[in-house]
PDB file of C-alpha atoms and ligand atoms in Angstrom:
ATOM      1  CA  MET A   1       0.000   0.000   0.000  1.00 70.00           C
ATOM      2  CA  THR A   2       1.257   3.468  -0.765  1.00 94.00           C
ATOM      3  CA  ALA A   3       0.175   6.254   1.536  1.00 98.00           C
ATOM      4  CA  LYS A   4      -1.879   9.252   0.508  1.00 98.00           C
ATOM      5  CA  ILE A   5       0.461  12.254   0.423  1.00 98.00           C
ATOM      6  CA  ILE A   6      -0.860  15.168   2.502  1.00 98.00           C
ATOM      7  CA  ASN A   7      -0.028  18.271   0.487  1.00 98.00           C
ATOM      8  CA  GLY A   8       0.783  20.966   3.046  1.00 98.00           C
ATOM      9  CA  GLN A   9       1.702  23.463   0.387  1.00 98.00           C
ATOM     10  CA  GLU A  10      -1.737  23.239  -1.196  1.00 98.00           C
ATOM     11  CA  ILE A  11      -3.604  23.366   2.128  1.00 98.00           C
ATOM     12  CA  ALA A  12      -1.464  26.327   3.288  1.00 98.00           C
ATOM     13  CA  ALA A  13      -2.251  28.150   0.023  1.00 98.00           C
ATOM     14  CA  GLU A  14      -5.995  27.637   0.626  1.00 98.00           C
ATOM     15  CA  ILE A  15      -5.701  29.065   4.143  1.00 98.00           C
ATOM     16  CA  GLN A  16      -3.609  31.954   2.880  1.00 98.00           C
ATOM     17  CA  ALA A  17      -6.278  32.749   0.255  1.00 98.00           C
ATOM     18  CA  GLU A  18      -8.985  32.719   2.958  1.00 98.00           C
ATOM     19  CA  VAL A  19      -6.920  35.073   5.118  1.00 98.00           C
ATOM     20  CA  GLN A  20      -6.321  37.395   2.169  1.00 98.00           C
ATOM     21  CA  GLU A  21     -10.049  37.558   1.460  1.00 98.00           C
ATOM     22  CA  ALA A  22     -10.802  38.322   5.121  1.00 98.00           C
ATOM     23  CA  VAL A  23      -8.095  41.006   5.258  1.00 98.00           C
ATOM     24  CA  GLU A  24      -9.563  42.671   2.168  1.00 98.00           C
ATOM     25  CA  ALA A  25     -13.061  42.512   3.668  1.00 98.00           C
ATOM     26  CA  MET A  26     -11.762  44.032   6.929  1.00 98.00           C
ATOM     27  CA  GLN A  27     -10.109  46.861   5.070  1.00 98.00           C
ATOM     28  CA  ALA A  28     -13.219  47.518   2.973  1.00 98.00           C
ATOM     29  CA  LYS A  29     -15.571  47.452   5.969  1.00 97.00           C
ATOM     30  CA  TYR A  30     -13.503  49.121   8.695  1.00 97.00           C
ATOM     31  CA  GLY A  31     -10.591  50.768   6.831  1.00 97.00           C
ATOM     32  CA  TYR A  32      -8.360  48.682   9.073  1.00 97.00           C
ATOM     33  CA  VAL A  33      -5.281  46.698   8.021  1.00 98.00           C
ATOM     34  CA  PRO A  34      -3.834  44.040  10.373  1.00 98.00           C
ATOM     35  CA  GLY A  35      -0.208  44.528  11.413  1.00 98.00           C
ATOM     36  CA  LEU A  36       2.414  42.004  12.526  1.00 98.00           C
ATOM     37  CA  ALA A  37       5.629  43.049  14.262  1.00 98.00           C
ATOM     38  CA  THR A  38       8.550  40.653  13.897  1.00 98.00           C
ATOM     39  CA  VAL A  39      11.423  40.852  16.353  1.00 98.00           C
ATOM     40  CA  LEU A  40      14.703  39.247  15.297  1.00 98.00           C
ATOM     41  CA  VAL A  41      17.630  39.310  17.711  1.00 98.00           C
ATOM     42  CA  GLY A  42      21.042  38.670  16.140  1.00 98.00           C
ATOM     43  CA  GLU A  43      21.803  37.332  12.674  1.00 96.00           C
ATOM     44  CA  ASP A  44      21.266  33.578  12.851  1.00 97.00           C
ATOM     45  CA  PRO A  45      20.855  32.666   9.162  1.00 96.00           C
ATOM     46  CA  ALA A  46      17.952  30.220   9.688  1.00 94.00           C
ATOM     47  CA  SER A  47      16.047  32.668  11.926  1.00 97.00           C
ATOM     48  CA  SER A  48      16.682  35.530   9.472  1.00 98.00           C
ATOM     49  CA  THR A  49      15.325  33.395   6.618  1.00 97.00           C
ATOM     50  CA  TYR A  50      12.214  32.420   8.601  1.00 96.00           C
ATOM     51  CA  VAL A  51      11.482  36.043   9.513  1.00 98.00           C
ATOM     52  CA  ARG A  52      11.960  37.171   5.907  1.00 98.00           C
ATOM     53  CA  MET A  53       9.566  34.444   4.738  1.00 97.00           C
ATOM     54  CA  LYS A  54       6.985  35.498   7.318  1.00 98.00           C
ATOM     55  CA  GLN A  55       7.210  39.124   6.181  1.00 98.00           C
ATOM     56  CA  LYS A  56       6.909  38.128   2.528  1.00 98.00           C
ATOM     57  CA  ARG A  57       3.801  36.046   3.164  1.00 98.00           C
ATOM     58  CA  CYS A  58       2.258  38.883   5.203  1.00 98.00           C
ATOM     59  CA  ALA A  59       2.738  41.200   2.229  1.00 98.00           C
ATOM     60  CA  GLU A  60       1.075  38.642  -0.065  1.00 98.00           C
ATOM     61  CA  VAL A  61      -2.159  38.700   1.956  1.00 98.00           C
ATOM     62  CA  GLY A  62      -2.160  42.431   2.691  1.00 98.00           C
ATOM     63  CA  ILE A  63      -0.988  42.255   6.340  1.00 98.00           C
ATOM     64  CA  ARG A  64       1.430  45.060   7.218  1.00 98.00           C
ATOM     65  CA  SER A  65       4.647  43.793   8.749  1.00 97.00           C
ATOM     66  CA  ILE A  66       6.864  45.874  10.940  1.00 97.00           C
ATOM     67  CA  GLY A  67      10.362  44.390  11.223  1.00 98.00           C
ATOM     68  CA  HIS A  68      12.680  44.961  14.175  1.00 98.00           C
ATOM     69  CA  SER A  69      16.232  43.627  13.738  1.00 98.00           C
ATOM     70  CA  LEU A  70      18.088  43.964  16.999  1.00 98.00           C
ATOM     71  CA  PRO A  71      21.762  43.395  17.830  1.00 98.00           C
ATOM     72  CA  ALA A  72      22.758  39.989  19.241  1.00 98.00           C
ATOM     73  CA  ASP A  73      24.136  41.669  22.388  1.00 98.00           C
ATOM     74  CA  ILE A  74      20.963  43.609  23.235  1.00 98.00           C
ATOM     75  CA  THR A  75      20.198  43.712  26.956  1.00 98.00           C
ATOM     76  CA  GLN A  76      17.151  42.065  28.488  1.00 98.00           C
ATOM     77  CA  GLY A  77      15.830  45.497  29.479  1.00 98.00           C
ATOM     78  CA  ASP A  78      16.220  46.959  25.999  1.00 98.00           C
ATOM     79  CA  LEU A  79      14.500  43.956  24.387  1.00 98.00           C
ATOM     80  CA  GLU A  80      11.609  44.138  26.842  1.00 98.00           C
ATOM     81  CA  LYS A  81      11.338  47.870  26.096  1.00 98.00           C
ATOM     82  CA  VAL A  82      10.937  47.061  22.378  1.00 98.00           C
ATOM     83  CA  VAL A  83       8.172  44.599  23.257  1.00 98.00           C
ATOM     84  CA  ALA A  84       6.505  47.115  25.596  1.00 98.00           C
ATOM     85  CA  ASP A  85       6.454  49.732  22.812  1.00 98.00           C
ATOM     86  CA  LEU A  86       4.896  47.194  20.434  1.00 98.00           C
ATOM     87  CA  ASN A  87       2.333  46.268  23.098  1.00 98.00           C
ATOM     88  CA  ALA A  88       1.334  49.929  23.281  1.00 98.00           C
ATOM     89  CA  ASP A  89       1.257  50.491  19.515  1.00 98.00           C
ATOM     90  CA  PRO A  90      -2.351  50.334  18.228  1.00 96.00           C
ATOM     91  CA  GLU A  91      -1.108  49.625  14.689  1.00 96.00           C
ATOM     92  CA  VAL A  92       0.500  46.370  15.852  1.00 98.00           C
ATOM     93  CA  ASN A  93      -1.914  43.457  16.263  1.00 98.00           C
ATOM     94  CA  GLY A  94       0.589  40.615  16.553  1.00 98.00           C
ATOM     95  CA  ILE A  95       4.077  40.402  18.040  1.00 98.00           C
ATOM     96  CA  LEU A  96       6.403  37.599  16.988  1.00 98.00           C
ATOM     97  CA  VAL A  97       9.741  37.270  18.765  1.00 98.00           C
ATOM     98  CA  GLN A  98      11.734  34.788  16.697  1.00 98.00           C
ATOM     99  CA  LEU A  99      13.207  31.967  18.777  1.00 97.00           C
ATOM    100  CA  PRO A 100      15.704  30.862  19.863  1.00 96.00           C
ATOM    101  CA  LEU A 101      17.034  34.007  21.511  1.00 98.00           C
ATOM    102  CA  PRO A 102      20.770  34.414  22.270  1.00 98.00           C
ATOM    103  CA  SER A 103      21.596  32.525  25.476  1.00 97.00           C
ATOM    104  CA  HIS A 104      22.179  35.617  27.667  1.00 98.00           C
ATOM    105  CA  LEU A 105      18.506  36.556  27.291  1.00 98.00           C
ATOM    106  CA  ASP A 106      15.671  35.246  29.472  1.00 98.00           C
ATOM    107  CA  GLU A 107      13.256  33.816  26.905  1.00 98.00           C
ATOM    108  CA  GLU A 108      10.484  33.161  29.411  1.00 97.00           C
ATOM    109  CA  ALA A 109      10.521  36.752  30.660  1.00 98.00           C
ATOM    110  CA  VAL A 110      10.422  38.087  27.103  1.00 98.00           C
ATOM    111  CA  LEU A 111       7.477  35.852  26.127  1.00 98.00           C
ATOM    112  CA  ASN A 112       5.752  36.805  29.365  1.00 97.00           C
ATOM    113  CA  SER A 113       6.068  40.493  28.479  1.00 98.00           C
ATOM    114  CA  ILE A 114       4.063  40.144  25.235  1.00 98.00           C
ATOM    115  CA  ASP A 115       0.477  41.440  25.473  1.00 98.00           C
ATOM    116  CA  LEU A 116      -1.783  38.348  25.621  1.00 97.00           C
ATOM    117  CA  GLY A 117      -4.020  39.730  22.882  1.00 97.00           C
ATOM    118  CA  LYS A 118      -0.991  40.131  20.572  1.00 98.00           C
ATOM    119  CA  ASP A 119       0.593  36.749  21.270  1.00 98.00           C
ATOM    120  CA  VAL A 120       0.140  35.401  17.731  1.00 98.00           C
ATOM    121  CA  ASP A 121       2.793  32.715  18.337  1.00 98.00           C
ATOM    122  CA  GLY A 122       0.749  31.396  21.279  1.00 98.00           C
ATOM    123  CA  PHE A 123       3.916  31.057  23.389  1.00 97.00           C
ATOM    124  CA  HIS A 124       2.814  33.274  26.313  1.00 97.00           C
ATOM    125  CA  PRO A 125       2.730  31.124  29.478  1.00 96.00           C
ATOM    126  CA  VAL A 126      -0.962  31.985  29.981  1.00 97.00           C
ATOM    127  CA  ASN A 127      -1.847  30.825  26.463  1.00 97.00           C
ATOM    128  CA  ILE A 128       0.149  27.605  26.963  1.00 97.00           C
ATOM    129  CA  GLY A 129      -1.511  27.123  30.366  1.00 97.00           C
ATOM    130  CA  ARG A 130      -4.974  27.493  28.850  1.00 97.00           C
ATOM    131  CA  LEU A 131      -4.020  25.018  26.152  1.00 97.00           C
ATOM    132  CA  ALA A 132      -3.145  22.515  28.853  1.00 96.00           C
ATOM    133  CA  MET A 133      -6.320  22.932  30.884  1.00 96.00           C
ATOM    134  CA  LYS A 134      -9.604  21.176  30.388  1.00 94.00           C
ATOM    135  CA  GLY A 135     -12.470  23.465  29.452  1.00 95.00           C
ATOM    136  CA  ARG A 136     -10.170  26.411  28.696  1.00 96.00           C
ATOM    137  CA  ASP A 137      -9.005  27.705  25.350  1.00 96.00           C
ATOM    138  CA  PRO A 138      -5.986  29.842  24.509  1.00 97.00           C
ATOM    139  CA  LEU A 139      -6.451  33.115  22.639  1.00 97.00           C
ATOM    140  CA  PHE A 140      -3.931  31.824  20.102  1.00 98.00           C
ATOM    141  CA  ILE A 141      -2.768  28.321  19.217  1.00 98.00           C
ATOM    142  CA  PRO A 142       0.986  27.992  18.487  1.00 98.00           C
ATOM    143  CA  CYS A 143       1.434  28.062  14.706  1.00 98.00           C
ATOM    144  CA  THR A 144       3.216  24.781  13.904  1.00 98.00           C
ATOM    145  CA  PRO A 145       1.028  22.670  16.245  1.00 98.00           C
ATOM    146  CA  TYR A 146      -2.056  24.429  14.825  1.00 98.00           C
ATOM    147  CA  GLY A 147      -0.840  23.522  11.326  1.00 98.00           C
ATOM    148  CA  VAL A 148      -0.356  19.882  12.369  1.00 99.00           C
ATOM    149  CA  MET A 149      -3.957  19.708  13.598  1.00 98.00           C
ATOM    150  CA  VAL A 150      -5.291  21.253  10.378  1.00 98.00           C
ATOM    151  CA  LEU A 151      -3.331  18.723   8.296  1.00 98.00           C
ATOM    152  CA  LEU A 152      -4.767  15.868  10.365  1.00 98.00           C
ATOM    153  CA  GLU A 153      -8.290  17.204   9.915  1.00 98.00           C
ATOM    154  CA  LYS A 154      -7.887  17.876   6.182  1.00 98.00           C
ATOM    155  CA  SER A 155      -6.463  14.381   5.632  1.00 98.00           C
ATOM    156  CA  GLY A 156      -9.657  12.931   7.102  1.00 98.00           C
ATOM    157  CA  THR A 157      -7.831  11.321  10.008  1.00 98.00           C
ATOM    158  CA  GLN A 158     -10.052  10.353  12.935  1.00 98.00           C
ATOM    159  CA  ILE A 159      -8.494  12.037  15.975  1.00 98.00           C
ATOM    160  CA  SER A 160     -11.069  11.342  18.679  1.00 98.00           C
ATOM    161  CA  GLY A 161     -10.302   7.988  20.281  1.00 98.00           C
ATOM    162  CA  ALA A 162      -7.101   7.520  18.259  1.00 99.00           C
ATOM    163  CA  GLU A 163      -3.806   6.398  19.766  1.00 99.00           C
ATOM    164  CA  ALA A 164      -1.463   9.312  19.045  1.00 99.00           C
ATOM    165  CA  VAL A 165       2.278   9.271  19.597  1.00 99.00           C
ATOM    166  CA  VAL A 166       4.213  12.547  19.632  1.00 99.00           C
ATOM    167  CA  LEU A 167       7.962  12.231  19.219  1.00 98.00           C
ATOM    168  CA  GLY A 168       9.625  15.184  20.924  1.00 98.00           C
ATOM    169  CA  ARG A 169       8.645  17.422  23.821  1.00 98.00           C
ATOM    170  CA  SER A 170       9.823  20.897  22.759  1.00 97.00           C
ATOM    171  CA  ASN A 171       7.917  23.946  23.969  1.00 96.00           C
ATOM    172  CA  ILE A 172       7.348  25.049  20.369  1.00 96.00           C
ATOM    173  CA  VAL A 173       6.055  21.798  18.865  1.00 98.00           C
ATOM    174  CA  GLY A 174       5.995  18.530  20.823  1.00 98.00           C
ATOM    175  CA  LEU A 175       4.341  19.737  24.003  1.00 98.00           C
ATOM    176  CA  PRO A 176       1.611  21.918  22.423  1.00 98.00           C
ATOM    177  CA  VAL A 177       0.852  19.275  19.748  1.00 98.00           C
ATOM    178  CA  ALA A 178       0.355  16.695  22.506  1.00 98.00           C
ATOM    179  CA  MET A 179      -1.993  19.047  24.372  1.00 98.00           C
ATOM    180  CA  LEU A 180      -4.011  19.799  21.220  1.00 98.00           C
ATOM    181  CA  LEU A 181      -4.351  16.097  20.391  1.00 98.00           C
ATOM    182  CA  GLN A 182      -5.516  15.451  23.925  1.00 98.00           C
ATOM    183  CA  LYS A 183      -8.054  18.295  23.659  1.00 97.00           C
ATOM    184  CA  ALA A 184      -9.295  16.598  20.469  1.00 98.00           C
ATOM    185  CA  ASN A 185      -9.841  13.405  22.503  1.00 98.00           C
ATOM    186  CA  ALA A 186      -6.883  11.342  21.293  1.00 98.00           C
ATOM    187  CA  THR A 187      -5.018   9.092  23.742  1.00 98.00           C
ATOM    188  CA  VAL A 188      -1.585  10.692  23.689  1.00 98.00           C
ATOM    189  CA  THR A 189       1.868   9.305  24.392  1.00 98.00           C
ATOM    190  CA  ILE A 190       4.869  11.627  24.331  1.00 98.00           C
ATOM    191  CA  CYS A 191       8.160   9.936  23.445  1.00 98.00           C
ATOM    192  CA  HIS A 192      11.587  11.543  23.716  1.00 97.00           C
ATOM    193  CA  SER A 193      15.307  10.819  23.821  1.00 94.00           C
ATOM    194  CA  ARG A 194      14.982   8.743  27.015  1.00 96.00           C
ATOM    195  CA  THR A 195      12.072   6.609  25.812  1.00 98.00           C
ATOM    196  CA  LYS A 196      13.179   2.985  26.078  1.00 98.00           C
ATOM    197  CA  ASP A 197      11.416   1.350  23.148  1.00 98.00           C
ATOM    198  CA  LEU A 198      10.236   4.004  20.758  1.00 98.00           C
ATOM    199  CA  ALA A 199       9.144   1.556  18.061  1.00 98.00           C
ATOM    200  CA  ALA A 200       6.865  -0.276  20.502  1.00 98.00           C
ATOM    201  CA  HIS A 201       4.948   2.984  20.925  1.00 98.00           C
ATOM    202  CA  THR A 202       4.891   4.065  17.277  1.00 98.00           C
ATOM    203  CA  ARG A 203       3.787   0.593  16.092  1.00 98.00           C
ATOM    204  CA  ASN A 204       0.680   0.979  18.217  1.00 98.00           C
ATOM    205  CA  ALA A 205      -0.108   4.497  17.000  1.00 99.00           C
ATOM    206  CA  ASP A 206      -2.904   5.563  14.673  1.00 99.00           C
ATOM    207  CA  ILE A 207      -1.260   8.997  14.497  1.00 99.00           C
ATOM    208  CA  VAL A 208       2.475   9.708  14.687  1.00 99.00           C
ATOM    209  CA  VAL A 209       3.751  13.285  14.922  1.00 99.00           C
ATOM    210  CA  ALA A 210       7.530  13.357  14.541  1.00 98.00           C
ATOM    211  CA  ALA A 211       9.239  16.427  15.975  1.00 98.00           C
ATOM    212  CA  ILE A 212      12.366  14.971  17.454  1.00 97.00           C
ATOM    213  CA  GLY A 213      15.005  16.623  15.232  1.00 96.00           C
ATOM    214  CA  ARG A 214      16.708  13.410  14.104  1.00 97.00           C
ATOM    215  CA  ARG A 215      17.027  12.840  10.404  1.00 98.00           C
ATOM    216  CA  GLU A 216      14.921   9.990   8.954  1.00 98.00           C
ATOM    217  CA  MET A 217      14.693   8.294  12.334  1.00 98.00           C
ATOM    218  CA  VAL A 218      11.185   6.871  11.935  1.00 98.00           C
ATOM    219  CA  THR A 219      11.229   4.045   9.417  1.00 98.00           C
ATOM    220  CA  GLY A 220       8.352   2.118   7.854  1.00 98.00           C
ATOM    221  CA  ASP A 221       8.876  -0.934  10.065  1.00 98.00           C
ATOM    222  CA  MET A 222       8.165   1.278  13.108  1.00 98.00           C
ATOM    223  CA  LEU A 223       4.672   2.219  11.885  1.00 98.00           C
ATOM    224  CA  LYS A 224       1.229   0.692  12.152  1.00 98.00           C
ATOM    225  CA  PRO A 225      -0.228  -0.040   8.714  1.00 98.00           C
ATOM    226  CA  GLY A 226      -2.707   2.664   7.687  1.00 98.00           C
ATOM    227  CA  SER A 227      -1.561   5.202  10.286  1.00 98.00           C
ATOM    228  CA  THR A 228      -1.265   8.934   9.630  1.00 99.00           C
ATOM    229  CA  VAL A 229       2.259  10.316   9.875  1.00 99.00           C
ATOM    230  CA  ILE A 230       2.950  14.035  10.280  1.00 99.00           C
ATOM    231  CA  ASP A 231       6.614  14.913   9.889  1.00 98.00           C
ATOM    232  CA  VAL A 232       7.633  18.199  11.509  1.00 98.00           C
ATOM    233  CA  GLY A 233      11.384  17.618  11.076  1.00 98.00           C
ATOM    234  CA  ILE A 234      13.565  19.699   8.777  1.00 97.00           C
ATOM    235  CA  ASN A 235      17.070  18.279   8.443  1.00 97.00           C
ATOM    236  CA  GLN A 236      19.816  18.626   5.877  1.00 96.00           C
ATOM    237  CA  LYS A 237      21.012  15.520   4.040  1.00 97.00           C
ATOM    238  CA  GLU A 238      24.059  15.509   1.792  1.00 97.00           C
ATOM    239  CA  ASP A 239      23.078  15.384  -1.854  1.00 97.00           C
ATOM    240  CA  PRO A 240      25.785  16.059  -4.448  1.00 97.00           C
ATOM    241  CA  THR A 241      23.135  16.329  -7.182  1.00 97.00           C
ATOM    242  CA  LYS A 242      21.886  19.565  -5.577  1.00 97.00           C
ATOM    243  CA  LYS A 243      23.599  22.896  -6.223  1.00 95.00           C
ATOM    244  CA  ARG A 244      23.811  23.650  -2.484  1.00 95.00           C
ATOM    245  CA  GLY A 245      25.142  20.133  -1.763  1.00 97.00           C
ATOM    246  CA  TYR A 246      22.222  18.968   0.376  1.00 97.00           C
ATOM    247  CA  ARG A 247      18.476  18.464   0.356  1.00 97.00           C
ATOM    248  CA  LEU A 248      15.905  18.722   3.127  1.00 97.00           C
ATOM    249  CA  VAL A 249      14.524  15.586   4.763  1.00 98.00           C
ATOM    250  CA  GLY A 250      12.272  15.067   7.761  1.00 98.00           C
ATOM    251  CA  ASP A 251      12.447  13.017  10.946  1.00 98.00           C
ATOM    252  CA  VAL A 252      10.670  10.255   9.017  1.00 98.00           C
ATOM    253  CA  ASP A 253      12.274   8.049   6.381  1.00 98.00           C
ATOM    254  CA  PHE A 254       9.711   8.975   3.751  1.00 98.00           C
ATOM    255  CA  ASP A 255      10.428   6.181   1.254  1.00 98.00           C
ATOM    256  CA  SER A 256       9.923   3.301   3.696  1.00 98.00           C
ATOM    257  CA  ALA A 257       7.186   5.045   5.717  1.00 98.00           C
ATOM    258  CA  LYS A 258       4.957   5.744   2.703  1.00 98.00           C
ATOM    259  CA  GLU A 259       4.759   2.006   2.034  1.00 98.00           C
ATOM    260  CA  VAL A 260       3.168   1.389   5.448  1.00 98.00           C
ATOM    261  CA  ALA A 261       1.324   4.569   6.461  1.00 98.00           C
ATOM    262  CA  GLY A 262      -2.181   5.437   5.249  1.00 98.00           C
ATOM    263  CA  ALA A 263      -1.370   9.130   4.911  1.00 98.00           C
ATOM    264  CA  ILE A 264       1.906  11.044   5.286  1.00 98.00           C
ATOM    265  CA  THR A 265       3.278  14.577   4.950  1.00 98.00           C
ATOM    266  CA  PRO A 266       6.333  15.074   2.754  1.00 98.00           C
ATOM    267  CA  VAL A 267       9.359  17.239   3.581  1.00 98.00           C
ATOM    268  CA  PRO A 268       9.485  19.832   2.121  1.00 97.00           C
ATOM    269  CA  ARG A 269       5.891  20.925   1.284  1.00 98.00           C
ATOM    270  CA  GLY A 270       4.307  19.292   4.315  1.00 98.00           C
ATOM    271  CA  VAL A 271       4.145  20.961   7.720  1.00 98.00           C
ATOM    272  CA  GLY A 272       6.600  23.759   6.801  1.00 97.00           C
ATOM    273  CA  PRO A 273       4.230  25.962   4.754  1.00 97.00           C
ATOM    274  CA  MET A 274       1.480  25.481   7.360  1.00 98.00           C
ATOM    275  CA  THR A 275       3.397  27.308  10.106  1.00 98.00           C
ATOM    276  CA  ILE A 276       3.298  30.637   8.281  1.00 97.00           C
ATOM    277  CA  ALA A 277      -0.283  30.098   7.057  1.00 98.00           C
ATOM    278  CA  MET A 278      -1.406  29.668  10.681  1.00 98.00           C
ATOM    279  CA  LEU A 279       0.601  32.736  11.717  1.00 98.00           C
ATOM    280  CA  LEU A 280      -1.320  34.771   9.130  1.00 98.00           C
ATOM    281  CA  LYS A 281      -4.571  33.332  10.475  1.00 98.00           C
ATOM    282  CA  ASN A 282      -3.576  34.176  14.053  1.00 98.00           C
ATOM    283  CA  THR A 283      -2.639  37.732  13.050  1.00 98.00           C
ATOM    284  CA  LEU A 284      -6.050  38.190  11.422  1.00 98.00           C
ATOM    285  CA  HIS A 285      -7.633  36.846  14.614  1.00 98.00           C
ATOM    286  CA  ALA A 286      -5.609  39.360  16.660  1.00 98.00           C
ATOM    287  CA  ALA A 287      -6.888  42.182  14.431  1.00 98.00           C
ATOM    288  CA  ASP A 288     -10.454  40.892  14.912  1.00 98.00           C
ATOM    289  CA  LEU A 289      -9.931  40.984  18.693  1.00 97.00           C
ATOM    290  CA  ALA A 290      -8.531  44.532  18.492  1.00 97.00           C
ATOM    291  CA  LEU A 291     -11.518  45.700  16.434  1.00 97.00           C
ATOM    292  CA  ALA A 292     -13.951  44.053  18.835  1.00 95.00           C
ATOM    293  CA  ASN A 293     -12.302  45.822  21.777  1.00 90.00           C
ATOM    294  CA  ASN A 294     -12.546  49.274  20.216  1.00 79.00           C
TER     295      ASN A 294
HETATM  296  N1  GUN B 301      11.421  29.279  16.053  1.00 97.17           N
HETATM  297  C1  GUN B 301      11.081  28.095  15.488  1.00 97.17           C
HETATM  298  N2  GUN B 301       9.765  28.047  15.235  1.00 97.17           N
HETATM  299  C2  GUN B 301       9.251  29.215  15.649  1.00 97.17           C
HETATM  300  C3  GUN B 301       7.944  29.765  15.649  1.00 97.17           C
HETATM  301  O1  GUN B 301       6.948  29.150  15.231  1.00 97.17           O
HETATM  302  N3  GUN B 301       7.838  31.013  16.158  1.00 97.17           N
HETATM  303  C4  GUN B 301       8.904  31.709  16.636  1.00 97.17           C
HETATM  304  N4  GUN B 301       8.688  32.918  17.135  1.00 97.17           N
HETATM  305  N5  GUN B 301      10.115  31.229  16.669  1.00 97.17           N
HETATM  306  C5  GUN B 301      10.294  29.991  16.167  1.00 97.17           C
END
């Protein structure tokens, strides 16, 4: 059996088109244009690329983006002052502080300083707390986990009652994905680097979300036939046929996994494009909240 390929690029484009339509309607009705502030500290090439991509996609849907590029040696106080100014700026609906921050900075304190109503990344401790609690909902769902849930829904995967295994427990992906799956009534197991027999867990899983950061670690023999596999990993693999000398692969060995799974996301064009699509959606939501509060 060959798995159905879940086309994240196509689904992200649909969401982006919906956001664009809603932004245009907002502008026509209220004369209001949503704004996203991006905060980049230092010059990490991957982070710089991600921020540039986010700004480009904002422009495509008519969201204003306001970019702040700050020096790598900025003080905690100066960074929090930038956030405080953005909190107070009525033209800014969403604030995105690109992570990771340089190690001398206190990430938790910075995330804590973001206005809850502008926390379009969903990383504020209160938003994460609400995500964890029964009967509560966050104002914003973290973008990559949100994208994972949309891909599961669009692929027709039954989440309620499913056995779901999340590989990885990062604050940005693994943990929030596990909480969202649990909210959607899956039975969730979180596996990580100390898990004794990873394959025993994945072989029992109807849904596997791989966000462990290890190249092609999940192979077809570790999967339950017919399961849905969502690959969040982005890793470089040497490939002399490519101009840059490498290609991108996920945490799942796609070739063997697609022979066993029922549905699977590719890398690239799987989860990756969804992260920014959900950020655009969250920024629109933030603008809706701002309008409702005025
Ligand atoms: N670093 C890696 N992923 C993300 C993300 O979704 N948001 C932010 N702010 N930083 C990240």
